[in-house]
Amino acid sequence: MRFDKKMDWLEKVIRNIMLFVGVSGVLVIYCGLFFILFSGRDTTVLPWYLLLSPWVCIYFGLTQTKQLAVIEWFKQKIVRKK
């Protein structure tokens, strides 16, 4: 197996792992957050970046074209149209 094919395989495996970690992180963290909210406990001790961290894993698990599409989508949502 050539080196570039090994790297392609490794990149695909790492992207799939990042997607799996991100999706499972979203499920665990947000289910835990909703459990805490609905049980009436205080959520002010939770840092805000805790809710964003699994989305970072999902973003880096995407292909480069999908990452660029996400950036363009955010630009369209943020920039006002005149």
XYZ file of N, CA, C and O in Angstrom:
328
model
N 0.853 -1.181 0.000
C 0.000 0.000 0.000
C 0.895 1.240 0.000
O 1.813 1.345 0.801
N 0.592 2.172 -0.885
C 1.403 3.382 -0.978
C 1.097 4.324 0.172
O 0.049 4.246 0.811
N 2.035 5.238 0.398
C 1.911 6.170 1.519
C 0.700 7.078 1.379
O -0.016 7.314 2.359
N 0.432 7.597 0.170
C -0.697 8.508 -0.002
C -2.027 7.796 0.194
O -2.980 8.362 0.699
N -2.083 6.514 -0.182
C -3.321 5.755 0.064
C -3.504 5.487 1.548
O -4.621 5.496 2.047
N -2.410 5.253 2.260
C -2.498 5.065 3.706
C -2.997 6.340 4.377
O -3.797 6.291 5.300
N -2.523 7.490 3.904
C -2.941 8.757 4.492
C -4.406 9.049 4.180
O -5.117 9.593 5.028
N -4.856 8.709 2.983
C -6.274 8.884 2.653
C -7.137 8.028 3.569
O -8.156 8.478 4.082
N -6.717 6.797 3.779
C -7.465 5.890 4.653
C -7.464 6.428 6.079
O -8.500 6.436 6.750
N -6.293 6.876 6.538
C -6.183 7.406 7.899
C -7.044 8.651 8.079
O -7.706 8.817 9.103
N -7.057 9.521 7.071
C -7.878 10.731 7.146
C -9.366 10.393 7.230
O -10.101 10.989 8.018
N -9.815 9.422 6.453
C -11.227 9.014 6.503
C -11.579 8.427 7.864
O -12.649 8.716 8.414
N -10.682 7.622 8.412
C -10.941 7.021 9.726
C -11.013 8.106 10.796
O -11.923 8.104 11.640
N -10.081 9.048 10.758
C -10.069 10.120 11.758
C -11.314 10.993 11.626
O -11.920 11.392 12.626
N -11.751 11.297 10.391
C -12.970 12.092 10.204
C -14.190 11.359 10.758
O -15.041 11.972 11.408
N -14.268 10.063 10.518
C -15.400 9.294 11.050
C -15.377 9.245 12.572
O -16.426 9.322 13.214
N -14.196 9.137 13.144
C -14.088 9.146 14.611
C -14.515 10.504 15.157
O -15.241 10.583 16.160
N -14.081 11.582 14.499
C -14.476 12.922 14.942
C -15.993 13.104 14.850
O -16.606 13.682 15.756
N -16.589 12.611 13.781
C -18.048 12.707 13.652
C -18.739 11.907 14.747
O -19.711 12.365 15.350
N -18.260 10.707 15.010
C -18.860 9.873 16.057
C -18.735 10.538 17.426
O -19.707 10.599 18.187
N -17.545 11.045 17.733
C -17.328 11.712 19.025
C -18.206 12.957 19.131
O -18.797 13.225 20.179
N -18.313 13.713 18.049
C -19.129 14.924 18.076
C -20.604 14.641 18.262
O -21.269 15.273 19.082
N -21.122 13.678 17.513
C -22.555 13.353 17.618
C -22.874 12.772 18.988
O -23.865 13.162 19.628
N -22.032 11.863 19.481
C -22.295 11.314 20.806
C -22.114 12.388 21.884
O -22.834 12.392 22.882
N -21.187 13.332 21.672
C -21.028 14.430 22.619
C -22.240 15.332 22.657
O -22.673 15.778 23.723
N -22.813 15.618 21.478
C -24.041 16.421 21.430
C -25.151 15.715 22.197
O -25.853 16.339 23.002
N -25.301 14.437 21.958
C -26.364 13.688 22.649
C -26.170 13.688 24.157
O -27.094 14.007 24.912
N -24.972 13.372 24.608
C -24.727 13.276 26.048
C -24.811 14.643 26.724
O -25.495 14.805 27.746
N -24.145 15.632 26.162
C -24.094 16.946 26.811
C -25.462 17.622 26.814
O -25.907 18.163 27.830
N -26.164 17.576 25.684
C -27.459 18.261 25.636
C -28.535 17.511 26.417
O -29.395 18.134 27.031
N -28.493 16.188 26.414
C -29.448 15.439 27.258
C -29.189 15.735 28.732
O -30.132 15.908 29.505
N -27.918 15.802 29.112
C -27.584 16.156 30.490
C -28.017 17.560 30.839
O -28.526 17.824 31.938
N -27.841 18.482 29.897
C -28.271 19.865 30.136
C -29.782 19.941 30.325
O -30.271 20.594 31.254
N -30.526 19.279 29.444
C -31.984 19.311 29.578
C -32.447 18.617 30.857
O -33.407 19.050 31.487
N -31.753 17.550 31.258
C -32.086 16.904 32.521
C -31.886 17.867 33.688
O -32.743 17.973 34.575
N -30.761 18.582 33.678
C -30.496 19.543 34.750
C -31.521 20.677 34.725
O -32.014 21.104 35.770
N -31.858 21.163 33.536
C -32.833 22.248 33.431
C -34.202 21.823 33.943
O -34.853 22.557 34.695
N -34.665 20.666 33.515
C -36.007 20.223 33.889
C -36.092 19.709 35.322
O -37.178 19.638 35.886
N -34.951 19.362 35.915
C -34.989 18.940 37.311
C -34.945 20.135 38.263
O -35.068 19.959 39.473
N -34.750 21.335 37.710
C -34.802 22.540 38.532
C -33.475 22.929 39.154
O -33.439 23.809 40.009
N -32.403 22.308 38.740
C -31.092 22.653 39.307
C -30.517 23.878 38.606
O -30.919 24.237 37.510
N -29.523 24.473 39.230
C -28.880 25.681 38.705
C -27.878 25.311 37.612
O -27.040 24.431 37.803
N -27.952 25.991 36.479
C -27.044 25.701 35.368
C -25.983 26.782 35.187
O -25.238 26.737 34.211
N -25.881 27.720 36.095
C -24.911 28.797 35.938
C -23.470 28.321 36.112
O -22.550 29.006 35.674
N -23.264 27.169 36.724
C -21.898 26.673 36.906
C -21.347 26.032 35.641
O -20.145 25.810 35.532
N -22.204 25.750 34.657
C -21.751 25.135 33.414
C -21.129 26.190 32.506
O -21.737 27.221 32.242
N -19.913 25.936 32.019
C -19.310 26.909 31.089
C -20.001 26.852 29.733
O -20.458 25.805 29.290
N -20.067 27.985 29.054
C -20.775 28.070 27.776
C -20.086 27.245 26.703
O -20.735 26.725 25.804
N -18.757 27.132 26.776
C -18.047 26.390 25.741
C -18.283 24.886 25.824
O -17.986 24.158 24.881
N -18.846 24.430 26.915
C -19.201 23.022 27.035
C -20.247 22.636 25.991
O -20.216 21.536 25.448
N -21.147 23.557 25.679
C -22.185 23.291 24.685
C -21.664 23.374 23.256
O -22.258 22.806 22.340
N -20.549 24.080 23.043
C -20.004 24.236 21.700
C -18.976 23.172 21.333
O -18.748 22.914 20.150
N -18.352 22.560 22.307
C -17.239 21.657 22.028
C -17.591 20.467 21.131
O -16.799 20.124 20.251
N -18.753 19.821 21.276
C -19.021 18.709 20.353
C -19.244 19.175 18.920
O -18.955 18.446 17.972
N -19.714 20.415 18.744
C -19.922 20.932 17.391
C -18.595 21.158 16.683
O -18.514 21.057 15.454
N -17.550 21.451 17.446
C -16.217 21.592 16.858
C -15.757 20.240 16.307
O -15.204 20.164 15.210
N -16.005 19.181 17.058
C -15.656 17.840 16.571
C -16.439 17.496 15.305
O -15.883 16.926 14.365
N -17.698 17.834 15.284
C -18.512 17.560 14.097
C -17.988 18.354 12.912
O -17.859 17.821 11.799
N -17.642 19.625 13.125
C -17.136 20.461 12.034
C -15.863 19.862 11.434
O -15.731 19.752 10.220
N -14.928 19.467 12.276
C -13.676 18.926 11.761
C -13.828 17.503 11.246
O -12.928 16.990 10.583
N -14.943 16.875 11.513
C -15.222 15.559 10.949
C -15.807 15.627 9.549
O -15.898 14.611 8.865
N -16.200 16.814 9.115
C -16.767 16.982 7.779
C -15.659 17.064 6.735
O -14.511 17.368 7.047
N -16.026 16.837 5.482
C -15.069 17.023 4.396
C -14.821 18.510 4.206
O -15.582 19.355 4.694
N -13.770 18.847 3.467
C -13.409 20.251 3.293
C -14.493 21.028 2.559
O -14.778 22.180 2.897
N -15.151 20.419 1.583
C -16.212 21.125 0.862
C -17.398 21.408 1.775
O -17.996 22.484 1.698
N -17.721 20.468 2.637
C -18.823 20.690 3.580
C -18.441 21.727 4.635
O -19.296 22.497 5.086
N -17.174 21.761 5.032
C -16.721 22.784 5.968
C -16.868 24.173 5.357
O -17.326 25.102 6.018
N -16.489 24.306 4.092
C -16.640 25.595 3.413
C -18.110 25.977 3.262
O -18.465 27.155 3.381
N -18.967 24.993 3.021
C -20.400 25.268 2.926
C -20.954 25.752 4.274
O -21.808 26.642 4.312
N -20.455 25.194 5.357
C -20.882 25.635 6.690
C -20.458 27.078 6.935
O -21.234 27.886 7.444
N -19.233 27.414 6.543
C -18.751 28.786 6.713
C -19.596 29.756 5.899
O -19.978 30.828 6.387
N -19.906 29.391 4.670
C -20.753 30.254 3.830
C -22.151 30.407 4.430
O -22.734 31.483 4.387
N -22.685 29.339 5.000
C -24.002 29.404 5.629
C -23.987 30.378 6.809
O -24.901 31.183 6.965
N -22.916 30.304 7.623
C -22.802 31.236 8.737
C -22.654 32.672 8.246
O -23.206 33.599 8.837
N -21.892 32.870 7.185
C -21.744 34.219 6.636
C -23.085 34.781 6.199
O -23.390 35.948 6.433
N -23.900 33.954 5.543
C -25.217 34.409 5.099
C -26.124 34.746 6.276
O -26.943 35.653 6.194
N -25.987 34.013 7.371
C -26.821 34.274 8.545
C -26.374 35.528 9.292
O -27.201 36.212 9.893
N -25.081 35.819 9.256
C -24.558 36.933 10.044
C -24.612 38.252 9.284
O -25.002 39.282 9.844
N -24.227 38.249 8.029
C -24.155 39.481 7.234
C -25.555 39.911 6.835
O -26.352 39.100 6.336
N -25.846 41.181 7.048
C -27.160 41.711 6.676
C -27.197 42.003 5.192
O -26.240 42.530 4.620
N -28.334 41.746 4.617
C -28.532 42.065 3.208
C -29.243 43.394 3.116
O -30.215 43.649 3.824
N -28.789 44.240 2.192
C -29.405 45.565 2.050
C -30.405 45.588 0.936
O -30.493 44.829 0.086
